[in-house]
Amino acid sequence: MWKKYNKIAGGGATMPTNAVQTAKRSVSGDHDDLDESQLEQELCRLQRQLHAMEGDRRAYSEETCNLLRKQKSEIASLKKENEEIGKVLRLAKSDRNVSADGRDIEKLLTLIDQLDEYKTKCVREEREIKQLDSEIARVQDMINEEQKLMGSVTEETASIIVSKRLRITENRLNQELMKFNNQLATNARLREELDHLRQEKAVFDSLHKRLTKRLEDTKHQISDCIAQASSAYEERDEAQTKMIALKERSDKDMAQQEMEMKELLRIIKHDDMLKEFMGVKAQDRHDFREEESAKRLKGKDTADHETDVEKQTIRQLEKAFERVTDATGESDITTIVNNFIRKEDENFALYNYVNELNDALEAIQEETANTQEEIKRFHDENIKSEDNRRKMIREMELEAERFVREADDAEQQNTVVCKVLDEMRVGVEKLFKEADCDSSTISDMLGSDEGVTNKNILQYMGIIEQRTMELLKLQQYIQMQKEPPKTERKDSKGQPATTPSQQNKKSPRQSLVVIAPPNPNEEDELTADGELRPLTRDELKRLVMHNLTVRPPPSVDARKKSPPKRNKTSPRPSKPAQLL
């Protein structure tokens, strides 16, 4: 029986020697106690299973509560997201946005009407230009008729006037060539600046794109870090929830175990006191037997004394039996012994149960210590990850601020460059219109009528330069056409005298290189224009009319004798470019 108990209890405890001997004596006489002990063991096992199942039930209940809490939080977040989406939809369908769209449509219609109006104005201006050209031609014919009628000036006067007019024209040509060369140099410089600005704009655009891309990458990294931090926070909350649940469970188990330990210790203490009392009584009985044997050896002389001692011992035993009877409530010695053996068996079973509880307590304490270590480790890792996350976010914020500053600087530089380009476009377009350039040529070349842009500004400047050359040629042609023919004069030897104009005809290159200095007395007849720019159409018209009114008409006989040779006297179109 005791071997079986030792196997069930794991061999962790042994019974006292006296209790084992008493149990062996009782087992041989009664087999019902074995069944009761087995039932008690089965009851203890079932109680342990009940405790384990209660613990599992509590764990499942806690897990279910956590799952329900997570589902409720997800439902709340989905509701919030639905409300935000509805708010955005209502904002998009608001009256303010609808009215803004209507205003934009009205503005577009107004711009279309303005475009039609400007087109109409352009057609009207072209018609007026044609009328002015016809008027100029008519006035030119009238001037020619008047010049034919006026022929009262003598040949000498005409020669002097022609020479003076030639010097004035050469001076004006010199100044105009200087202005034209300066304007060409300015155009070349502006073209270089424009190319440089376009290159800078391309560099700034690439830098802006690269910075924008890096900014987007930084934003994605920040969002990823925020997502990782959110998941880490959720894992930390879940770990804290599990830790709190384990702590509560451990506290409850510890409290229950302490209560059970107190009850078991009380029972063990009572049994120990009973064992001690029974041991004392057994020792008294043994001493009494030894004394009785000693009295028998002493003889007859000590009989009375032994009788007294025996009576005294009997009285002590009777008193002890009365105390046992009072304590147990039983008067039968066999019942008392059986109860004692049964209590001894119960105490042994309780002793084994206490050992099992101690082992379970040690396992729970070890598990609690491991859990606390894991909690501490998770806490340290959480602090470390939080520090790393804050450091990373700070670095990303600094980098994002730097990117934003660089993007702002690039945007400002781009704005300045775009402003300069816009001013240049406006100036080129204005100059193109004032020079009365043919817009159909540039339209055919570019294939569109979009106007002056960053891509075609060089083509517009080339057409303006070509138009300037044409205007200069036209001015020279008009001047040479209005010059009177000169009579051939002979010197003292009978040879024809060479006039300055004839010398210019013979050596045109030398006339272009060696230019007579201007006469200060004739500067009042020139138009003092201090700006280094080509003449507009109105300015050219005023200059031609001024020249026609100032220069006296030549005689009719001189025109008949020597018609003007325009092809020889007019400078070639490439001559002004040779001075560059």
XYZ file of C-alpha atoms in Angstrom, residues 342-556:
215
model
C -7.278 6.577 8.592
C -6.201 10.058 9.648
C -2.593 8.991 9.163
C -3.397 7.899 5.619
C -5.207 11.156 4.948
C -2.284 13.096 6.329
C 0.066 11.183 4.065
C -2.141 11.891 1.039
C -2.324 15.529 2.029
C 1.431 15.514 2.465
C 1.844 14.218 -1.085
C -0.672 16.773 -2.340
C 1.263 19.507 -0.573
C 4.441 18.299 -2.291
C 2.675 18.419 -5.653
C 1.369 21.892 -4.885
C 4.880 22.966 -3.943
C 6.191 21.619 -7.246
C 3.390 23.365 -9.129
C 4.067 26.531 -7.155
C 7.750 26.373 -8.051
C 6.836 25.857 -11.727
C 4.405 28.779 -11.601
C 6.986 30.948 -9.876
C 9.556 29.989 -12.493
C 7.056 30.736 -15.264
C 6.215 34.039 -13.579
C 9.911 34.912 -13.378
C 10.354 34.030 -17.057
C 7.309 36.100 -17.934
C 8.658 39.046 -15.967
C 12.007 38.688 -17.710
C 10.244 38.634 -21.082
C 8.192 41.657 -20.057
C 11.350 43.463 -19.029
C 13.058 42.457 -22.265
C 10.048 43.590 -24.301
C 10.017 46.856 -22.360
C 13.722 47.444 -23.026
C 13.298 46.547 -26.699
C 10.285 48.839 -26.911
C 12.248 51.724 -25.371
C 15.160 51.051 -27.717
C 12.913 50.814 -30.775
C 11.080 53.967 -29.684
C 14.382 55.844 -29.401
C 15.494 54.536 -32.794
C 12.166 55.464 -34.319
C 12.302 58.990 -32.893
C 15.878 59.385 -34.075
C 14.966 58.120 -37.548
C 11.911 60.386 -37.728
C 14.008 63.360 -36.634
C 16.633 62.624 -39.274
C 13.938 62.241 -41.915
C 12.304 65.494 -40.821
C 15.648 67.318 -41.059
C 16.291 65.794 -44.471
C 12.768 66.682 -45.596
C 13.278 70.277 -44.397
C 16.550 70.429 -46.323
C 14.821 69.077 -49.426
C 12.037 71.619 -49.029
C 14.555 74.461 -48.683
C 16.442 73.282 -51.759
C 13.169 72.944 -53.652
C 12.131 76.470 -52.575
C 15.492 77.895 -53.680
C 15.247 76.087 -57.002
C 11.654 77.280 -57.357
C 12.704 80.877 -56.684
C 15.530 80.661 -59.212
C 13.160 79.041 -61.678
C 10.672 81.863 -61.059
C 13.354 84.490 -61.722
C 14.457 82.719 -64.902
C 10.857 82.327 -66.064
C 10.247 86.021 -65.345
C 13.286 87.029 -67.415
C 12.168 84.700 -70.201
C 8.645 86.134 -70.075
C 10.020 89.671 -70.322
C 12.193 88.640 -73.251
C 9.232 86.957 -74.939
C 7.105 90.078 -74.484
C 9.913 92.305 -75.802
C 10.552 90.071 -78.800
C 6.844 89.865 -79.592
C 6.487 93.638 -79.304
C 9.535 94.199 -81.516
C 8.169 91.636 -83.980
C 4.897 93.549 -84.236
C 6.540 96.990 -84.386
C 8.899 95.831 -87.144
C 5.837 94.678 -89.119
C 7.334 91.251 -89.701
C 5.486 88.662 -91.749
C 3.818 86.267 -89.321
C 2.939 83.768 -92.054
C 6.625 82.901 -92.530
C 7.153 81.944 -88.899
C 3.779 80.158 -88.873
C 4.794 78.048 -91.866
C 8.202 77.404 -90.315
C 6.846 76.352 -86.910
C 3.571 74.852 -88.103
C 1.486 76.677 -85.473
C 0.303 80.150 -84.412
C 1.068 79.832 -80.710
C 3.201 83.000 -80.683
C 6.580 83.591 -79.050
C 7.656 80.737 -76.745
C 10.898 79.589 -75.176
C 11.433 77.155 -78.028
C 10.883 79.466 -80.991
C 12.201 82.777 -79.630
C 15.443 82.385 -81.587
C 13.505 81.970 -84.841
C 11.540 85.149 -84.058
C 14.767 87.048 -83.353
C 16.224 85.813 -86.649
C 13.151 87.071 -88.531
C 13.396 90.419 -86.692
C 17.042 90.703 -87.719
C 16.148 89.858 -91.318
C 13.361 92.443 -91.249
C 15.811 95.043 -89.898
C 18.169 94.341 -92.777
C 15.281 94.725 -95.226
C 14.259 98.049 -93.678
C 17.825 99.337 -93.886
C 18.012 98.261 -97.521
C 14.666 99.940 -98.168
C 15.864 103.150 -96.547
C 19.049 103.153 -98.602
C 17.069 102.382 -101.752
C 14.657 105.256 -101.097
C 17.515 107.628 -100.391
C 19.394 106.638 -103.548
C 16.175 106.810 -105.568
C 15.566 110.376 -104.408
C 19.148 111.552 -105.201
C 19.283 113.814 -108.311
C 21.518 112.886 -111.279
C 24.803 114.764 -111.563
C 26.220 116.512 -114.676
C 29.625 115.524 -115.876
C 32.198 118.289 -115.330
C 35.648 118.583 -116.923
C 38.793 119.774 -115.288
C 41.385 122.176 -116.764
C 42.959 119.419 -118.900
C 39.699 118.464 -120.514
C 39.312 115.243 -118.575
C 36.060 114.484 -116.836
C 36.227 115.505 -113.193
C 35.690 112.797 -110.660
C 33.090 113.608 -108.062
C 33.060 112.086 -104.599
C 30.071 110.004 -105.533
C 31.876 108.628 -108.586
C 34.872 107.846 -106.441
C 32.539 105.957 -104.149
C 31.179 104.080 -107.175
C 34.654 103.061 -108.265
C 35.830 101.915 -104.875
C 32.869 100.907 -102.750
C 35.005 98.978 -100.265
C 37.212 101.985 -99.676
C 34.187 104.183 -99.124
C 32.933 101.824 -96.488
C 36.242 101.624 -94.696
C 37.308 105.278 -94.938
C 34.326 107.371 -93.925
C 34.443 111.133 -93.781
C 33.899 112.524 -90.286
C 30.540 114.119 -89.693
C 30.154 117.857 -89.929
C 29.055 119.466 -86.647
C 27.054 122.064 -88.543
C 24.909 119.383 -90.135
C 23.953 117.513 -86.984
C 20.809 119.580 -86.624
C 19.501 118.028 -89.811
C 19.847 114.490 -88.442
C 17.323 112.906 -86.156
C 18.970 112.683 -82.761
C 17.963 109.288 -81.512
C 20.059 108.071 -78.561
C 18.549 104.586 -78.367
C 20.468 101.643 -79.805
C 17.558 99.964 -81.550
C 16.168 99.512 -85.063
C 13.703 102.126 -86.352
C 10.018 101.321 -86.259
C 7.660 101.688 -89.188
C 6.366 105.070 -88.014
C 9.896 106.345 -87.405
C 11.006 105.218 -90.858
C 7.948 106.896 -92.381
C 8.661 110.169 -90.543
C 12.341 110.011 -91.540
C 11.486 109.483 -95.231
C 8.952 112.315 -95.213
C 11.491 114.580 -93.494
C 14.125 113.766 -96.080
C 11.694 114.425 -98.898
C 10.631 117.783 -97.487
C 14.169 118.958 -96.652
C 15.960 117.895 -99.872
C 15.225 120.190 -102.851
C 14.129 118.503 -106.074
C 16.704 118.160 -108.880
C 16.327 119.809 -112.281
C 14.518 118.041 -115.052
